[in-house]
CSV table of C-alpha atoms in Angstrom, one decimal:
chain,number,residue,atom,x,y,z
A,1,MET,CA,-40.6,122.3,-224.4
A,2,ARG,CA,-40.5,125.7,-222.8
A,3,ALA,CA,-42.2,124.3,-219.7
A,4,ALA,CA,-39.6,121.5,-219.5
A,5,ALA,CA,-36.7,124.0,-219.8
A,6,ALA,CA,-38.3,126.1,-217.1
A,7,LEU,CA,-38.6,123.1,-214.8
A,8,LEU,CA,-35.0,122.1,-215.5
A,9,ALA,CA,-33.7,125.6,-214.9
A,10,ARG,CA,-35.6,125.8,-211.6
A,11,ASP,CA,-34.2,122.5,-210.4
A,12,LEU,CA,-30.7,123.4,-211.3
A,13,ARG,CA,-31.0,126.7,-209.5
A,14,ILE,CA,-32.2,125.0,-206.3
A,15,ALA,CA,-29.5,122.4,-206.4
A,16,THR,CA,-26.6,124.8,-207.1
A,17,ARG,CA,-27.5,127.2,-204.3
A,18,ALA,CA,-25.0,127.3,-201.5
A,19,GLY,CA,-25.3,123.9,-199.6
A,20,GLY,CA,-27.3,122.5,-202.4
A,21,SER,CA,-27.3,118.8,-203.2
A,22,ALA,CA,-24.9,119.1,-206.1
A,23,VAL,CA,-22.0,120.1,-203.9
A,24,LEU,CA,-22.8,117.6,-201.2
A,25,ALA,CA,-22.9,114.7,-203.7
A,26,LEU,CA,-19.5,115.7,-205.0
A,27,ALA,CA,-18.0,115.9,-201.5
A,28,PHE,CA,-19.5,112.5,-200.6
A,29,PHE,CA,-18.0,111.0,-203.8
A,30,ALA,CA,-14.5,112.4,-203.0
A,31,ALA,CA,-14.8,111.3,-199.4
A,32,VAL,CA,-15.7,107.6,-200.2
A,33,VAL,CA,-12.8,107.4,-202.7
A,34,THR,CA,-10.4,108.9,-200.2
A,35,LEU,CA,-11.5,106.5,-197.5
A,36,LEU,CA,-10.6,103.5,-199.6
A,37,PRO,CA,-6.8,103.4,-199.3
A,38,PHE,CA,-7.2,103.5,-195.5
A,39,GLY,CA,-9.3,100.3,-195.8
A,40,ILE,CA,-7.1,98.3,-198.3
A,41,GLY,CA,-3.7,99.9,-198.0
A,42,SER,CA,-1.7,102.2,-200.3
A,43,ASP,CA,0.0,99.7,-202.6
A,44,PRO,CA,0.0,101.7,-206.0
A,45,LYS,CA,-0.4,98.5,-208.1
A,46,LEU,CA,-3.4,97.4,-206.1
A,47,LEU,CA,-5.0,100.8,-206.2
A,48,ALA,CA,-4.5,101.1,-209.9
A,49,ARG,CA,-6.4,97.9,-210.5
A,50,VAL,CA,-9.3,98.7,-208.2
A,51,ALA,CA,-9.5,102.4,-209.2
A,52,GLY,CA,-12.1,102.0,-211.9
A,53,GLY,CA,-14.3,99.9,-209.7
A,54,VAL,CA,-14.1,102.1,-206.7
A,55,ILE,CA,-14.8,105.2,-208.6
A,56,TRP,CA,-17.8,103.5,-210.2
A,57,VAL,CA,-19.2,102.2,-206.9
A,58,ALA,CA,-18.6,105.6,-205.2
A,59,ALA,CA,-20.3,107.4,-208.1
A,60,VAL,CA,-23.4,105.1,-207.8
A,61,LEU,CA,-23.6,105.7,-204.1
A,62,ALA,CA,-23.2,109.5,-204.6
A,63,ASN,CA,-26.1,109.3,-207.1
A,64,LEU,CA,-28.3,107.7,-204.5
A,65,LEU,CA,-27.6,110.4,-201.9
A,66,GLY,CA,-30.2,113.0,-202.8
A,67,LEU,CA,-32.3,110.8,-205.0
A,68,ASP,CA,-35.3,110.5,-202.6
A,69,ARG,CA,-35.7,114.3,-202.8
A,70,LEU,CA,-36.0,114.2,-206.6
A,71,PHE,CA,-39.8,114.4,-206.7
A,72,GLN,CA,-40.5,114.6,-203.0
A,73,ALA,CA,-40.3,118.4,-202.5
A,74,ASP,CA,-42.7,119.0,-205.4
A,75,TYR,CA,-44.9,116.2,-204.2
A,76,GLU,CA,-45.2,117.5,-200.6
A,77,ASP,CA,-46.0,121.2,-201.5
A,78,GLY,CA,-48.4,120.2,-204.3
A,79,ASN,CA,-46.3,121.4,-207.1
A,80,LEU,CA,-46.4,118.0,-208.7
A,81,ASP,CA,-50.2,118.1,-209.1
A,82,LEU,CA,-49.9,121.5,-210.8
A,83,LEU,CA,-47.0,120.3,-213.1
A,84,ALA,CA,-49.1,117.3,-214.0
A,85,LEU,CA,-51.8,119.6,-215.4
A,86,SER,CA,-49.3,121.5,-217.5
A,87,PRO,CA,-48.7,120.5,-221.1
A,88,LEU,CA,-45.6,118.6,-220.0
A,89,GLY,CA,-47.5,115.6,-218.7
A,90,PHE,CA,-45.9,113.1,-216.4
A,91,GLU,CA,-43.5,111.8,-219.1
A,92,GLY,CA,-42.2,115.4,-219.7
A,93,ILE,CA,-41.8,116.0,-215.9
A,94,ALA,CA,-39.9,112.7,-215.6
A,95,ALA,CA,-37.6,113.5,-218.5
A,96,ALA,CA,-36.8,117.0,-217.2
A,97,LYS,CA,-36.1,115.6,-213.8
A,98,ILE,CA,-33.8,112.9,-215.1
A,99,VAL,CA,-31.8,115.4,-217.1
A,100,ALA,CA,-31.7,117.8,-214.1
A,101,HIS,CA,-30.5,115.0,-211.8
A,102,TRP,CA,-27.8,114.0,-214.2
A,103,LEU,CA,-26.6,117.6,-214.7
A,104,ILE,CA,-26.5,118.1,-210.9
A,105,THR,CA,-24.8,114.8,-210.0
A,106,GLY,CA,-23.7,112.6,-212.9
A,107,LEU,CA,-21.9,115.3,-214.9
A,108,PRO,CA,-20.0,116.9,-212.0
A,109,LEU,CA,-19.0,113.4,-210.8
A,110,THR,CA,-17.6,112.6,-214.3
A,111,VAL,CA,-15.7,115.9,-214.4
A,112,ILE,CA,-13.9,115.4,-211.0
A,113,ALA,CA,-13.4,111.6,-211.4
A,114,PRO,CA,-10.0,112.0,-213.2
A,115,LEU,CA,-8.8,114.0,-210.2
A,116,LEU,CA,-9.7,111.1,-207.9
A,117,ALA,CA,-8.3,108.6,-210.3
A,118,LEU,CA,-5.0,110.4,-209.9
A,119,LEU,CA,-5.1,109.7,-206.2
A,120,LEU,CA,-5.7,106.1,-206.9
A,121,ASN,CA,-2.8,105.8,-209.4
A,122,LEU,CA,-4.9,104.9,-212.4
A,123,PRO,CA,-2.6,104.4,-215.5
A,124,PRO,CA,-2.9,107.3,-217.9
A,125,SER,CA,-4.1,105.1,-220.7
A,126,ALA,CA,-7.3,104.3,-218.8
A,127,TYR,CA,-8.4,107.9,-218.3
A,128,PRO,CA,-10.4,108.1,-221.6
A,129,ALA,CA,-12.2,104.9,-220.7
A,130,LEU,CA,-13.0,106.2,-217.2
A,131,LEU,CA,-14.4,109.5,-218.6
A,132,LEU,CA,-16.3,107.8,-221.4
A,133,SER,CA,-17.8,105.0,-219.2
A,134,LEU,CA,-19.0,107.6,-216.6
A,135,LEU,CA,-20.3,109.8,-219.4
A,136,ILE,CA,-22.3,107.0,-220.9
A,137,GLY,CA,-23.2,105.2,-217.7
A,138,THR,CA,-24.2,107.9,-215.2
A,139,PRO,CA,-27.3,108.9,-217.2
A,140,ALA,CA,-28.6,105.4,-216.9
A,141,VAL,CA,-28.0,105.6,-213.1
A,142,SER,CA,-30.1,108.8,-213.0
A,143,ALA,CA,-32.8,107.2,-215.2
A,144,LEU,CA,-33.2,104.1,-213.1
A,145,GLY,CA,-32.9,106.2,-210.0
A,146,SER,CA,-35.7,108.5,-211.0
A,147,ALA,CA,-38.0,105.5,-211.6
A,148,ALA,CA,-37.2,104.1,-208.1
A,149,ALA,CA,-37.6,107.6,-206.6
A,150,ALA,CA,-41.0,107.9,-208.1
A,151,LEU,CA,-42.0,104.5,-206.8
A,152,THR,CA,-41.0,105.5,-203.2
A,153,LEU,CA,-42.6,108.9,-203.5
A,154,SER,CA,-45.3,108.5,-200.8
A,155,ILE,CA,-42.9,106.8,-198.3
A,156,ARG,CA,-41.7,109.2,-195.7
A,157,ARG,CA,-38.3,107.6,-195.3
A,158,GLY,CA,-38.0,106.5,-198.9
A,159,GLY,CA,-34.3,107.3,-199.0
A,160,LEU,CA,-33.6,104.3,-196.8
A,161,LEU,CA,-35.4,102.0,-199.2
A,162,LEU,CA,-33.9,103.3,-202.4
A,163,PRO,CA,-30.4,101.6,-202.2
A,164,LEU,CA,-32.1,98.2,-201.6
A,165,LEU,CA,-34.4,98.7,-204.6
A,166,LEU,CA,-31.6,99.9,-206.9
A,167,LEU,CA,-28.6,97.7,-205.9
A,168,PRO,CA,-29.6,94.7,-208.0
A,169,LEU,CA,-30.8,96.8,-210.9
A,170,LEU,CA,-27.6,98.9,-211.0
A,171,ALA,CA,-25.2,95.9,-210.9
A,172,PRO,CA,-25.0,95.6,-214.8
A,173,VAL,CA,-24.0,99.3,-215.1
A,174,VAL,CA,-21.3,98.9,-212.5
A,175,ILE,CA,-20.0,95.7,-214.0
A,176,PHE,CA,-19.7,97.1,-217.5
A,177,GLY,CA,-18.6,100.6,-216.4
A,178,ALA,CA,-15.8,99.3,-214.2
A,179,GLY,CA,-15.1,96.6,-216.8
A,180,ALA,CA,-14.4,99.2,-219.4
A,181,VAL,CA,-11.9,100.9,-217.2
A,182,LEU,CA,-10.2,97.6,-216.2
A,183,ALA,CA,-9.9,96.7,-219.9
A,184,GLN,CA,-7.7,99.7,-220.4
A,185,VAL,CA,-5.6,99.0,-217.3
A,186,ASP,CA,-5.0,95.4,-218.5
A,187,ARG,CA,-4.8,96.5,-222.1
A,188,VAL,CA,-7.3,94.1,-223.4
A,189,GLU,CA,-10.4,94.5,-225.5
A,190,ASN,CA,-13.5,93.3,-223.8
A,191,GLY,CA,-16.3,95.3,-225.4
A,192,ALA,CA,-17.7,96.4,-222.0
A,193,ILE,CA,-18.2,100.0,-223.3
A,194,TRP,CA,-20.5,98.8,-226.0
A,195,PHE,CA,-22.6,96.8,-223.6
A,196,LEU,CA,-22.7,99.8,-221.3
A,197,ALA,CA,-23.9,102.0,-224.1
A,198,ALA,CA,-26.6,99.5,-225.1
A,199,ILE,CA,-27.9,99.2,-221.5
A,200,SER,CA,-27.7,102.9,-221.0
A,201,ALA,CA,-29.6,103.7,-224.2
A,202,VAL,CA,-32.5,101.3,-223.4
A,203,THR,CA,-32.7,102.5,-219.8
A,204,ILE,CA,-32.8,106.2,-220.8
A,205,LEU,CA,-35.4,105.6,-223.4
A,206,LEU,CA,-37.7,103.5,-221.2
A,207,SER,CA,-37.3,105.3,-217.9
A,208,PRO,CA,-39.4,108.5,-218.5
A,209,PHE,CA,-42.4,106.2,-219.2
A,210,VAL,CA,-41.8,104.0,-216.2
A,211,THR,CA,-41.2,107.0,-214.0
A,212,ALA,CA,-44.4,108.6,-215.3
A,213,ALA,CA,-46.4,105.5,-214.5
A,214,ALA,CA,-44.9,105.5,-211.0
A,215,LEU,CA,-45.8,109.1,-210.5
A,216,ARG,CA,-49.3,108.6,-211.8
A,217,LEU,CA,-50.0,105.8,-209.3
A,218,ASN,CA,-48.9,107.9,-206.5
A,219,LEU,CA,-51.1,110.9,-207.4
A,220,SER,CA,-54.3,109.1,-208.5
A,221,ASP,CA,-56.5,107.1,-206.3
B,1,MET,CA,-58.4,81.9,-216.0
B,2,LEU,CA,-59.7,85.3,-215.0
B,3,ALA,CA,-63.1,83.9,-214.6
B,4,TYR,CA,-61.8,82.2,-211.5
B,5,ALA,CA,-60.1,85.3,-210.3
B,6,ASN,CA,-63.1,86.5,-208.3
B,7,PRO,CA,-62.0,86.2,-204.6
B,8,GLN,CA,-65.2,84.3,-203.7
B,9,ARG,CA,-64.8,81.9,-206.5
B,10,PHE,CA,-61.2,81.5,-205.6
B,11,MET,CA,-62.1,80.6,-202.0
B,12,GLU,CA,-64.5,78.0,-203.1
B,13,LEU,CA,-62.3,76.5,-205.8
B,14,SER,CA,-59.1,76.5,-203.6
B,15,HIS,CA,-61.1,74.9,-200.8
B,16,ARG,CA,-61.8,71.9,-203.0
B,17,VAL,CA,-58.3,71.7,-204.6
B,18,LEU,CA,-56.2,72.1,-201.5
B,19,PRO,CA,-56.5,68.7,-199.9
B,20,TRP,CA,-55.5,67.0,-203.2
B,21,LEU,CA,-52.6,69.4,-203.6
B,22,CYS,CA,-51.4,68.8,-200.0
B,23,GLY,CA,-51.6,65.1,-200.5
B,24,ALA,CA,-49.8,65.1,-203.8
B,25,THR,CA,-47.0,67.3,-202.4
B,26,ALA,CA,-46.5,65.0,-199.4
B,27,VAL,CA,-46.4,61.8,-201.6
B,28,LEU,CA,-44.0,63.4,-204.1
B,29,PHE,CA,-41.7,64.6,-201.3
B,30,ALA,CA,-41.7,61.1,-199.7
B,31,VAL,CA,-40.8,59.4,-203.0
B,32,GLY,CA,-38.3,62.1,-204.0
B,33,LEU,CA,-36.5,62.0,-200.6
B,34,TYR,CA,-36.3,58.2,-200.7
B,35,LEU,CA,-34.8,58.2,-204.1
B,36,SER,CA,-32.5,61.1,-203.2
B,37,VAL,CA,-30.8,59.3,-200.4
B,38,THR,CA,-30.8,55.8,-202.0
B,39,VAL,CA,-29.4,56.5,-205.6
B,40,PRO,CA,-25.8,55.4,-206.0
B,41,PRO,CA,-23.2,58.2,-205.8
B,42,ASP,CA,-22.1,59.9,-208.9
B,43,TYR,CA,-18.7,58.8,-210.2
B,44,GLN,CA,-17.5,62.4,-210.7
B,45,GLN,CA,-19.2,64.3,-207.9
B,46,GLY,CA,-19.4,61.4,-205.5
B,47,GLU,CA,-22.0,61.7,-202.7
B,48,THR,CA,-22.2,65.4,-203.1
B,49,VAL,CA,-24.6,64.9,-206.0
B,50,ARG,CA,-27.3,64.4,-203.3
B,51,ILE,CA,-27.1,68.1,-202.6
B,52,MET,CA,-28.3,68.7,-206.1
B,53,PHE,CA,-31.6,67.1,-205.2
B,54,VAL,CA,-32.4,69.9,-202.8
B,55,HIS,CA,-30.5,72.6,-204.5
B,56,VAL,CA,-31.7,72.5,-208.1
B,57,PRO,CA,-35.4,72.3,-207.2
B,58,ALA,CA,-35.1,75.3,-204.9
B,59,ALA,CA,-33.3,77.3,-207.6
B,60,TRP,CA,-35.9,76.4,-210.1
B,61,VAL,CA,-38.8,77.5,-207.8
B,62,ALA,CA,-36.9,80.6,-206.9
B,63,MET,CA,-36.8,81.6,-210.6
B,64,MET,CA,-40.3,80.4,-211.4
B,65,ALA,CA,-41.7,82.4,-208.4
B,66,TYR,CA,-40.3,85.6,-209.8
B,67,GLY,CA,-41.8,84.9,-213.2
B,68,PHE,CA,-45.1,84.2,-211.6
B,69,MET,CA,-44.8,87.3,-209.5
B,70,ALA,CA,-44.1,89.4,-212.6
B,71,LEU,CA,-47.0,87.9,-214.5
B,72,ALA,CA,-49.4,88.4,-211.6
B,73,SER,CA,-48.1,92.0,-211.3
B,74,LEU,CA,-48.8,92.6,-215.0
B,75,ILE,CA,-52.3,91.3,-214.7
B,76,GLY,CA,-52.8,93.3,-211.6
B,77,LEU,CA,-51.6,96.5,-213.3
B,78,VAL,CA,-53.4,96.0,-216.6
B,79,ASN,CA,-56.7,94.5,-215.4
B,80,ARG,CA,-56.7,96.2,-212.0
B,81,HIS,CA,-57.4,92.8,-210.4
B,82,PRO,CA,-57.1,92.6,-206.6
B,83,LEU,CA,-56.6,88.9,-206.6
B,84,ALA,CA,-53.6,89.2,-209.0
B,85,ASP,CA,-52.1,91.8,-206.6
B,86,VAL,CA,-52.5,89.5,-203.7
B,87,ALA,CA,-51.0,86.6,-205.6
B,88,ALA,CA,-47.9,88.6,-206.5
B,89,LYS,CA,-47.6,89.9,-202.9
B,90,GLU,CA,-47.8,86.4,-201.4
B,91,ALA,CA,-45.4,84.9,-203.9
B,92,ALA,CA,-42.6,87.2,-203.0
B,93,PRO,CA,-41.7,85.9,-199.5
B,94,LEU,CA,-41.9,82.3,-200.8
B,95,GLY,CA,-39.6,83.3,-203.7
B,96,ALA,CA,-37.1,84.9,-201.3
B,97,LEU,CA,-37.1,81.8,-199.1
B,98,PHE,CA,-36.4,79.4,-202.0
B,99,THR,CA,-33.7,81.8,-203.3
B,100,ALA,CA,-32.1,81.7,-199.8
B,101,MET,CA,-32.3,77.9,-199.7
B,102,ALA,CA,-30.8,77.7,-203.2
B,103,LEU,CA,-27.9,80.0,-202.1
B,104,ILE,CA,-27.2,78.1,-198.9
B,105,THR,CA,-27.4,74.6,-200.5
B,106,GLY,CA,-25.4,75.9,-203.4
B,107,SER,CA,-22.5,77.1,-201.2
B,108,LEU,CA,-22.6,73.8,-199.2
B,109,TRP,CA,-22.2,72.0,-202.6
B,110,GLY,CA,-19.4,74.4,-203.5
B,111,ARG,CA,-17.3,73.8,-200.4
B,112,PRO,CA,-16.3,70.2,-201.4
B,113,MET,CA,-16.4,70.9,-205.1
B,114,TRP,CA,-14.7,74.3,-205.3
B,115,GLY,CA,-12.9,74.2,-201.9
B,116,THR,CA,-14.7,77.3,-200.7
B,117,TYR,CA,-18.2,78.2,-199.6
B,118,TRP,CA,-18.5,81.2,-201.9
B,119,VAL,CA,-17.2,81.8,-205.3
B,120,TRP,CA,-18.4,84.7,-207.4
B,121,ASP,CA,-19.7,82.1,-209.9
B,122,GLY,CA,-22.2,83.3,-212.4
B,123,ARG,CA,-25.2,81.3,-211.1
B,124,LEU,CA,-24.5,82.0,-207.4
B,125,THR,CA,-24.0,85.7,-208.0
B,126,SER,CA,-27.2,86.2,-210.1
B,127,PHE,CA,-29.1,84.3,-207.4
B,128,LEU,CA,-27.7,86.7,-204.8
B,129,LEU,CA,-29.0,89.6,-206.9
B,130,LEU,CA,-32.3,87.9,-207.3
B,131,PHE,CA,-32.5,87.6,-203.5
B,132,PHE,CA,-32.1,91.4,-203.2
B,133,LEU,CA,-34.7,91.9,-205.9
B,134,TYR,CA,-37.2,89.9,-203.7
B,135,LEU,CA,-36.2,91.8,-200.6
B,136,GLY,CA,-36.7,95.2,-202.3
B,137,TYR,CA,-40.1,94.1,-203.5
B,138,ILE,CA,-41.2,93.0,-200.1
B,139,ALA,CA,-39.8,96.1,-198.5
B,140,LEU,CA,-41.6,98.4,-200.9
B,141,TRP,CA,-44.9,96.5,-200.2
B,142,ASN,CA,-44.5,97.0,-196.5
B,143,ALA,CA,-43.4,100.6,-196.7
B,144,ILE,CA,-46.5,101.9,-198.5
B,145,GLU,CA,-49.6,102.0,-196.3
B,146,ASN,CA,-52.3,102.5,-198.9
B,147,GLU,CA,-53.0,99.0,-200.1
B,148,VAL,CA,-53.9,99.9,-203.7
B,149,ARG,CA,-50.9,102.2,-204.1
B,150,ALA,CA,-48.6,99.6,-202.6
B,151,ALA,CA,-49.8,97.0,-205.0
B,152,ARG,CA,-49.3,99.1,-208.0
B,153,ALA,CA,-45.9,100.4,-207.0
B,154,ALA,CA,-44.7,96.9,-206.2
B,155,ALA,CA,-46.1,95.7,-209.5
B,156,VAL,CA,-44.1,98.3,-211.4
B,157,LEU,CA,-41.0,97.3,-209.4
B,158,ALA,CA,-41.6,93.7,-210.2
B,159,LEU,CA,-41.8,94.4,-213.9
B,160,ILE,CA,-38.7,96.6,-213.9
B,161,GLY,CA,-37.0,93.7,-212.2
B,162,ALA,CA,-38.3,91.2,-214.7
B,163,VAL,CA,-37.0,93.3,-217.6
B,164,ASN,CA,-33.7,93.7,-215.9
B,165,LEU,CA,-33.2,90.1,-214.9
B,166,PRO,CA,-31.9,88.9,-218.3
B,167,ILE,CA,-29.5,91.9,-218.4
B,168,ILE,CA,-28.3,91.1,-214.8
B,169,GLU,CA,-27.9,87.5,-215.8
B,170,PHE,CA,-25.9,88.4,-218.9
B,171,SER,CA,-23.7,91.0,-217.2
B,172,VAL,CA,-22.9,88.7,-214.3
B,173,GLN,CA,-22.0,85.8,-216.7
B,174,TRP,CA,-19.8,88.2,-218.7
B,175,TRP,CA,-18.2,89.4,-215.5
B,176,THR,CA,-17.3,86.0,-214.1
B,177,THR,CA,-15.7,84.9,-217.4
B,178,LEU,CA,-13.7,88.1,-217.3
B,179,HIS,CA,-12.4,87.6,-213.8
B,180,GLN,CA,-11.8,83.8,-213.6
B,181,GLY,CA,-10.7,81.4,-216.3
B,182,GLU,CA,-13.2,78.9,-217.6
B,183,SER,CA,-10.7,76.1,-216.6
B,184,ILE,CA,-11.5,76.5,-212.9
B,185,PHE,CA,-15.2,76.3,-213.0
B,186,ARG,CA,-17.3,74.9,-215.8
B,187,SER,CA,-20.0,77.5,-216.3
B,188,GLY,CA,-22.6,75.0,-217.3
B,189,GLY,CA,-21.9,72.8,-214.3
B,190,PRO,CA,-21.1,69.1,-214.6
B,191,LEU,CA,-23.5,67.1,-216.7
B,192,ILE,CA,-25.8,64.9,-214.8
B,193,SER,CA,-26.4,61.3,-215.7
B,194,ALA,CA,-29.7,59.6,-216.2
B,195,VAL,CA,-30.0,57.8,-212.9
B,196,PHE,CA,-30.1,61.1,-211.2
B,197,LEU,CA,-32.8,62.6,-213.4
B,198,TRP,CA,-35.6,60.8,-211.7
B,199,PRO,CA,-35.0,61.9,-208.2
B,200,LEU,CA,-34.2,65.4,-209.5
B,201,PHE,CA,-37.4,65.5,-211.5
B,202,ILE,CA,-39.6,64.3,-208.7
B,203,MET,CA,-38.1,66.7,-206.2
B,204,ALA,CA,-38.5,69.5,-208.7
B,205,VAL,CA,-42.2,68.7,-209.1
B,206,ALA,CA,-42.6,68.3,-205.3
B,207,TYR,CA,-41.0,71.8,-204.7
B,208,THR,CA,-43.2,73.3,-207.4
B,209,LEU,CA,-46.4,71.8,-205.8
B,210,LEU,CA,-45.2,72.9,-202.4
B,211,PHE,CA,-44.8,76.5,-203.7
B,212,PHE,CA,-48.3,76.6,-205.1
B,213,THR,CA,-49.8,74.9,-202.0
B,214,LEU,CA,-48.3,77.5,-199.7
B,215,LEU,CA,-49.2,80.3,-202.1
B,216,ILE,CA,-52.8,79.3,-202.2
B,217,VAL,CA,-53.0,79.0,-198.4
B,218,ARG,CA,-51.3,82.4,-198.1
B,219,ILE,CA,-53.7,84.0,-200.6
B,220,ARG,CA,-56.6,82.5,-198.6
B,221,THR,CA,-55.2,84.0,-195.4
B,222,GLU,CA,-54.8,87.4,-197.0
B,223,ILE,CA,-58.4,87.3,-198.3
B,224,LEU,CA,-59.7,86.3,-194.9
B,225,GLU,CA,-57.7,89.1,-193.2
B,226,ARG,CA,-59.0,91.7,-195.7
B,227,ARG,CA,-62.6,90.5,-195.0
B,228,THR,CA,-62.1,90.8,-191.3
B,229,ARG,CA,-60.6,94.3,-191.7
B,230,SER,CA,-63.4,95.6,-193.9
B,231,ALA,CA,-66.0,94.0,-191.5
B,232,ALA,CA,-64.4,95.8,-188.6
B,233,LEU,CA,-64.4,99.0,-190.5
B,234,GLY,CA,-68.0,98.5,-191.4
B,235,SER,CA,-69.2,97.9,-187.8
B,236,SER,CA,-67.2,100.7,-186.3
B,237,SER,CA,-68.4,103.5,-188.7
C,1,MET,CA,-28.8,52.3,-192.9
C,2,HIS,CA,-25.2,53.0,-191.9
C,3,ALA,CA,-24.4,53.6,-195.6
C,4,ILE,CA,-27.1,56.2,-195.8
C,5,ILE,CA,-26.1,58.2,-192.7
C,6,GLY,CA,-22.4,58.0,-193.0
C,7,ILE,CA,-22.0,58.9,-196.6
C,8,GLY,CA,-18.3,59.3,-196.8
C,9,LYS,CA,-16.3,62.4,-196.0
C,10,TYR,CA,-18.9,64.7,-197.5
C,11,ALA,CA,-21.6,64.0,-195.0
C,12,ALA,CA,-20.7,67.3,-193.3
C,13,PHE,CA,-22.0,69.1,-196.3
C,14,ILE,CA,-24.8,66.9,-197.5
C,15,TRP,CA,-26.7,66.7,-194.2
C,16,PRO,CA,-26.6,70.4,-193.5
C,17,ALA,CA,-27.9,71.0,-197.0
C,18,TYR,CA,-30.9,68.7,-196.3
C,19,GLY,CA,-31.2,70.1,-192.8
C,20,ILE,CA,-31.4,73.7,-194.0
C,21,SER,CA,-33.9,72.8,-196.7
C,22,ALA,CA,-36.0,70.9,-194.2
C,23,ILE,CA,-35.9,73.9,-191.7
C,24,GLY,CA,-36.8,76.3,-194.5
C,25,ILE,CA,-39.7,74.2,-195.8
C,26,ILE,CA,-41.1,73.1,-192.4
C,27,GLY,CA,-40.8,76.7,-191.1
C,28,ALA,CA,-42.6,78.1,-194.1
C,29,VAL,CA,-45.4,75.5,-193.8
C,30,ALA,CA,-45.7,76.1,-190.0
C,31,LEU,CA,-45.8,79.9,-190.4
C,32,THR,CA,-48.3,79.7,-193.2
C,33,MET,CA,-50.6,77.4,-191.3
C,34,LEU,CA,-50.4,79.5,-188.2
C,35,ALA,CA,-51.3,82.6,-190.0
C,36,TYR,CA,-54.1,80.8,-191.9
C,37,TYR,CA,-55.8,79.4,-188.8
C,38,ARG,CA,-55.5,82.8,-187.0
C,39,ALA,CA,-57.1,84.5,-189.9
C,40,LYS,CA,-59.8,81.9,-190.0
C,41,ARG,CA,-60.6,82.3,-186.3
C,42,GLN,CA,-60.8,86.0,-186.5
C,43,SER,CA,-62.8,86.2,-189.7
C,44,PRO,CA,-66.6,86.9,-189.3
C,45,LYS,CA,-69.2,84.0,-189.4
């Protein structure tokens, strides 16, 4: 447990340094959302309807941004081999990395999402759903992302491959995440948030083991 | 089953089976095609029902190929079996091809039926995602140089995809019913009457046999290539 | 024969569907065979 906390603390320290990946992901997130009205026009009604979907898609893209570096720095300088020998084991490393990735990207994205929703004219009644869906859904994005990042560990330009691997796998999260927000815009009950919670729970529970398997196959021969 | 999974045994066995498989595939295609163009048109779909005879079998093989790939990946991971790895690897491009064929013929069927080439219909959309799953799998295989690592990484990806496919299918189904009324598109598709079952069935078997014929030849190719490579390595060192 | 080729107003969708399928299948068979015979030629013995 202590080892996991130390790993977590170190990753957070690196990411929050000036110019670290945490700030960059946030800036990217804001930039994508800002770009949208230039593409589809500024009609407030239209923006209100697409706000949830746009914020969700932008959040997923921002999550992919630094994902290839999740294990790569530790892999290249040999830290990963040392970590594997620690009592943490691969599962522990994977879990700590997933938590770190979420704290660095998922949580800040969730916090500033209402601000961007304001720009997109999201009705006030939908804000709780937006926050809740991001809070529940982004950990699943980090969890699936870490598994894919571990799979592409030994590929030099793995970052280019990640979006292709993750796009079909993340579709359900986007569908239910944006669906939960849209339900509040349209004032209907569609149960999306429960499906999102179920998918998220299963993904988070399984991901450390899948990620650990992927790390193992990249380190052993 | 695994007793035949030795590459040498596979080469001998497949050498004996292949001519029969090729013959059966050709005969079934001839019969299936003849029936496909000669059955009377459907009273509801009209002549467009003929598109079903090339669309449904392609869609069926596209799904079956993923199931086969996931199963071979599992065997490859658990039993560390090189032949299973090769089988999964060679199934992927075929699966992607049949998925693309199902998508294109599906949209050609959709144009007269729905009035547009593409609707975000549940089946079409999940096939599009299936296509991306195949592409990701193939890209991962090609990106990792070490053959053993590539096989294991791709196998893990195939299994992640296999676990996710039902969730993807469910979410897409849920999403399409949310965004479009059931009145426009019947989600189950129109029922097909008995005269069409025969050509459909024969074409489905023909497509399935074609998949396995191509798969076996591709596996043989890969085994031959690996032998050549290891022989070259042996003589140069 | 005319009835088969000129199948009503939907011929423009039916024949492309068969055409695309044929191209896909024939292409896959041709590429597979080509790769197979190349591998066979290059393999030792």
